[in-house]
Amino acid sequence: MMLTYPNLIPVLPELFMAFMIVLILIVDAFTSESKKGINLVLTLLTLAGCFVIQKVIDRGVTQLTFNNMFILDGIATGTKMFTYLFSFVAVLYVKRYVCDKQMLKGEFYAIFLFAVLGMMVMISADNMLVLYVGLELLSLALYGLIALQRDSVKATESAMKFFILGALASGMLLFGISFIYGGTGGYLQLEYILKAMLSQNDTNGALLVFGLVFIVAGLVFKLGLVPFHMWVPDVYEGSPLAVTTIIGSLTKIAAVVFIIRFLIGGLVLLNPYWSIMLLLLALLSLFFGNIIAIAQTNIKRLLGYSTVSHMGFVALGLVTVNVDGVSATLFYIVTYSLTALAGFGVLTMLSRDGFECENLDDLKGLSKTNPVYAGLLLLVMFSMAGIPPLVGFYAKLKILSALVASGYIPAAVFAVVMSLIGAFYYIRVVKVMYFDEPVKEIVPADTCVFSRTILLVNGALLVIIGIFPTMVMMYCNQLITG
Amino acid sequence: MMNYLLSLTIWTPIVFGLITLLINKNDCLARYFALLGSIIAFLFSLLIFFGFDSSATSMQFQEMWPWVGSLNINYHLGVDGISMPFVVLNNFITVLVILAGFKVIKHKVSLYNSMFLMMTGFISGSFCALDAILFYVFFEAMLIPMYLIIGVWGSSNRVYAAIKFFLYTLIGSLLMLVALIYLYFKSNGNFEILSYYKLPLSITAQTLIFIAFFMSFAVKVPMWPLHTWLPDAHPEAPTGGSMVLAAITLKIGGYGFLRFILPIVPDASRELAGLMVVLSLIAIVYIGLVAVVQKDMKKLVAYSSISHMGFVTLGCFLFANGTLNTWAVEGAITQMISHGFVSAAMFFCIGVMYDRVHSRNIADYGGVVNKMPVFAAFFMLFAMANSGLPGTSGFAGEFMVIMGAVETNFVAAILAGLTLILGAGYTLWMYKRVVFGDVVNSHVAEMDDVSKREFLILAILAIAVIVMGVCPNIFVAKMHASVEQLLTQVTLSKI
């Protein structure tokens, strides 16, 4: 028997990342406390390296490897590049915080990269098991990151909560996968699942639908849609800000690609079933996410509930099951990640040892003490509220136009009304910063010019992409179509 | 340069505003730089005014570039006789507003001036946009500076007023967005406002679109019963904020009726004209009565604004046999421009007194004429204009609307005409209590007459009020052809 080696080119960024994680762990073990900065440099190099490799190996065609279980197509390449870019920026935002809070620096960066690796695997998975492996790699890394502050009761509690609920969701997902496996006659490959569904009669229909319900439940848990959203605000609140920055901004892209592949790629024939489920969950998320966010005084919780509502918008794009809707979803999630990154970036950079900038009251009078940071957070809030000319407006406009085009006009009107409610709590944050008197002076902890410049650029991008959204929109469209 | 006049008018204040934002260490420089920006923008708008061809019915000074290709959104600008006067008015008022804040605003000076400049650009953009999404972007963007203006520099209850203003305006505009997206698909994927004029629409679709647009523009005007944000926002806003709110932002509502509702959904407009007339009359009569009992001068002028804007909506919906009449529509536009001058002047006058006494209560004043004779003379002129005295701008618009009403709806004409007496009543009664009589307290006794800066602002506004009162044709001639074109558009059924 002749051994055939899999084509490793499509998987090079993942291999490079895995190698670098091991290297970081080894370097960390052999460096003294004063020289731990090397871990940060290695992490940034890893992400930059992955970006370059990803660009180099992109041949403009779909590449498959590992018995077609791993796919590198347009959407995978594009979203991975966004993931590296945003991860790079996130590392710059949290580096000072990680030092201040005395989180284990070597482990932090290694686990963080594990999470990114999990996202990369999820994005490129073309087989349900690979998808599952990627998802679990991401989840396990996140459990670790949240619990990294061992002395913090809140962090430990939220890690436990995330772990238990995450395990439950994983169980449901696996259960659903096994039904699909049985219902399609033994397939886990997305392409074959689709073929099997096309060729067979309806005898296994009930089995497939039954499996689908569990799969959707498992998937929307990762996205944080109501009623599987319970972990979101608790985990956002309980996690150290550095970790909330990562969970709140980066992980969403992978989760959406994962859902696009799974539902639209593999289970598109069951769309009459899953789109109605997704529609219902999206509307519920818009409603509860926005309503409950109003009552929040902790900004991390507020952003947690707001994420729930944003994910409702994201799901609405998928409900349309057409190119416009899906590309609108991708545009939404990319721009949302960029916006959330800026928001959490500001909060992280304002936090320091002994002070976590997490309550609305902490932001009182920020425009007086820190006009630039207040201005950035103002842009973030208005963008999230969907006020033009900020980028959040186009994200919502694209979703709404896809909905109207598909005939979901009542859903569009409902989403619009919910946006209005959302606007209330976003402008409350602006109110606190601009209209209230400062209680205490908040001095940014991070004085690194590079990080601050990146933060400014991040904020400026919300306006620039808002005024010139075409390029990013076309890119997202291109990722979906080809 | 003439080809890009509209862009220059829109972007000059925005760019100056952004630069002003950066001059946060030198208040004096920020003030003068902002003033320079507003003057340049105003000069550009004057070039538009004088270069405007009154006989043409098409859009002028058009500019068009593709903007968001994937959604077929274009950066398409143009003005006709309906929108052009508002662009000039907007830039005119901004110069005065920046000047009005010179000595009064002492904290966050650069932010204050920057917000006004940016808002001016956004407002001009709304009036010039011929692409629906471009319009929407400018229309919504102006909420951000106005929210901050009310909330940061407002009075004690400013936070409530700012949030209420923001949410009220947003609720309407979001529904308008859905209507625009619907029209986008109905017109095979374009956002050109003018193309919607020819779009066939069923009466059900027209009615729903009417409601969506109505929610947006009626809040902005504001029409009864969607007016409640205004009496809260005005008293809390700083003087400049009140001037811009009353003089400009309310006009976008009226403009929206003329640019969007009437030509896009003419059949629904005809069907619902009766309702609109009733709502307008309620605004004119009931809100006029509410104004009478106000103790706060700013609130009184705010309610009077709602009442005056009632004439505007009345003028827009005076159909007879399915046809609008020219008098009424031109009267509505004239009334809007006049109200821009008069309300800005009234709010500025109240601001002048507030800066000295720190009270807006009518009861805290009396005998002001003894201490501020020059101011009292100006205030008298503006009070008369607010009452609709012939010879002032206030008369021209109201007279034209009532003339239009006489032709089409005599009851409405009678009611609106009688309310002019009410308007004169509450304005002059306030004037009497504040200005005449003996000096009532030590605060009034210490009042100084107007400074040179204040005199300049008052004089400019006075000239505007008188010129428009004596020669309203300066403006009416510019709009006539466009109004005729609009009326032709509205008579065509789309069903």
Short mmCIF file of C-alpha atoms in Angstrom, two decimals, chain A residues 367-368 371 378 382 385-390 393-394 397-398 400-402 404-405 409 412-413 416-417 419-420 423-424 427-428 430-431 433-437 466-470 473-474 477, chain B residues 11 24 67-71 73 107-108 111 122 133 136-138 140-144 147-152 158-159 162-163 166-168 170-172 174-175 177-178 181-182 184-185 191:
data_model
loop_
_atom_site.label_atom_id
_atom_site.label_comp_id
_atom_site.label_asym_id
_atom_site.label_seq_id
_atom_site.Cartn_x
_atom_site.Cartn_y
_atom_site.Cartn_z
CA SER A 367 -15.36 63.89 27.52
CA LYS A 368 -13.80 66.29 30.01
CA PRO A 371 -11.96 63.83 25.05
CA LEU A 378 -19.13 58.02 20.91
CA PHE A 382 -23.54 55.69 17.31
CA ALA A 385 -27.01 52.28 16.99
CA GLY A 386 -26.86 52.44 13.20
CA ILE A 387 -26.68 56.20 12.85
CA PRO A 388 -25.18 57.35 9.55
CA PRO A 389 -22.60 58.20 8.38
CA LEU A 390 -21.04 55.54 10.60
CA PHE A 393 -25.78 52.14 9.37
CA TYR A 394 -24.75 50.38 6.18
CA LEU A 397 -29.23 48.89 5.69
CA LYS A 398 -27.83 45.88 3.84
CA LEU A 400 -32.87 45.39 5.89
CA SER A 401 -32.70 45.64 2.11
CA ALA A 402 -32.04 41.90 1.85
CA VAL A 404 -37.36 43.55 2.13
CA ALA A 405 -36.16 42.00 -1.15
CA ILE A 409 -41.18 43.34 5.36
CA ALA A 412 -37.68 44.47 8.70
CA VAL A 413 -40.11 46.85 10.39
CA VAL A 416 -36.17 48.83 12.77
CA VAL A 417 -38.35 49.39 15.83
CA SER A 419 -33.07 49.39 16.62
CA LEU A 420 -34.79 52.41 18.00
CA ALA A 423 -30.48 53.54 20.28
CA PHE A 424 -31.75 54.47 23.73
CA ILE A 427 -27.08 57.27 23.58
CA ARG A 428 -27.22 56.78 27.34
CA VAL A 430 -22.86 59.03 25.25
CA LYS A 431 -24.97 60.96 27.74
CA MET A 433 -19.66 60.66 28.91
CA TYR A 434 -20.71 64.05 27.63
CA PHE A 435 -23.46 65.39 29.87
CA ASP A 436 -22.44 64.19 33.33
CA GLU A 437 -19.77 65.62 35.53
CA GLY A 466 -19.19 54.49 6.82
CA ILE A 467 -18.60 57.12 4.16
CA PHE A 468 -16.97 54.77 1.64
CA PRO A 469 -18.48 51.35 2.37
CA THR A 470 -18.28 50.06 -1.20
CA MET A 473 -19.16 45.53 0.81
CA MET A 474 -17.85 44.36 -2.54
CA ASN A 477 -19.92 39.95 -1.67
CA TRP B 11 -18.40 70.15 2.84
CA ASN B 24 -9.37 72.78 21.50
CA TRP B 67 -21.04 56.13 -4.21
CA VAL B 68 -22.04 52.69 -2.91
CA GLY B 69 -22.00 50.67 -6.08
CA SER B 70 -23.36 47.42 -4.69
CA LEU B 71 -26.57 49.14 -3.56
CA ILE B 73 -26.42 54.56 -4.16
CA HIS B 107 -16.62 75.78 27.93
CA LYS B 108 -15.82 73.29 25.18
CA LEU B 111 -16.63 71.32 20.25
CA PHE B 122 -25.43 67.88 7.12
CA ILE B 133 -29.96 57.26 0.98
CA TYR B 136 -31.14 59.81 4.81
CA VAL B 137 -27.47 59.85 5.75
CA PHE B 138 -27.43 63.63 6.07
CA GLU B 140 -29.77 61.24 10.43
CA ALA B 141 -26.25 62.52 10.83
CA MET B 142 -27.52 65.86 12.06
CA LEU B 143 -28.98 64.14 15.11
CA ILE B 144 -25.52 63.55 16.58
CA TYR B 147 -27.97 65.73 20.60
CA LEU B 148 -24.66 66.95 21.95
CA ILE B 149 -25.58 70.63 21.60
CA ILE B 150 -28.71 70.21 23.70
CA GLY B 151 -27.12 67.81 26.17
CA VAL B 152 -23.80 69.54 26.77
CA ARG B 158 -31.12 69.07 29.16
CA VAL B 159 -30.47 65.34 29.36
CA ALA B 162 -31.74 65.66 24.42
CA ILE B 163 -32.69 61.98 24.69
CA PHE B 166 -33.03 62.01 19.65
CA LEU B 167 -35.47 59.15 20.05
CA TYR B 168 -38.46 60.99 18.65
CA LEU B 170 -35.04 58.56 15.14
CA ILE B 171 -38.32 56.64 15.38
CA GLY B 172 -39.74 58.50 12.42
CA LEU B 174 -36.20 54.59 10.76
CA LEU B 175 -39.67 53.95 9.40
CA LEU B 177 -35.80 54.00 5.85
CA VAL B 178 -38.03 50.96 5.42
CA ILE B 181 -35.91 50.36 0.83
CA TYR B 182 -39.35 49.35 -0.41
CA TYR B 184 -35.74 50.89 -4.01
CA PHE B 185 -37.04 47.46 -4.93
CA PHE B 191 -32.49 55.31 -4.82
#
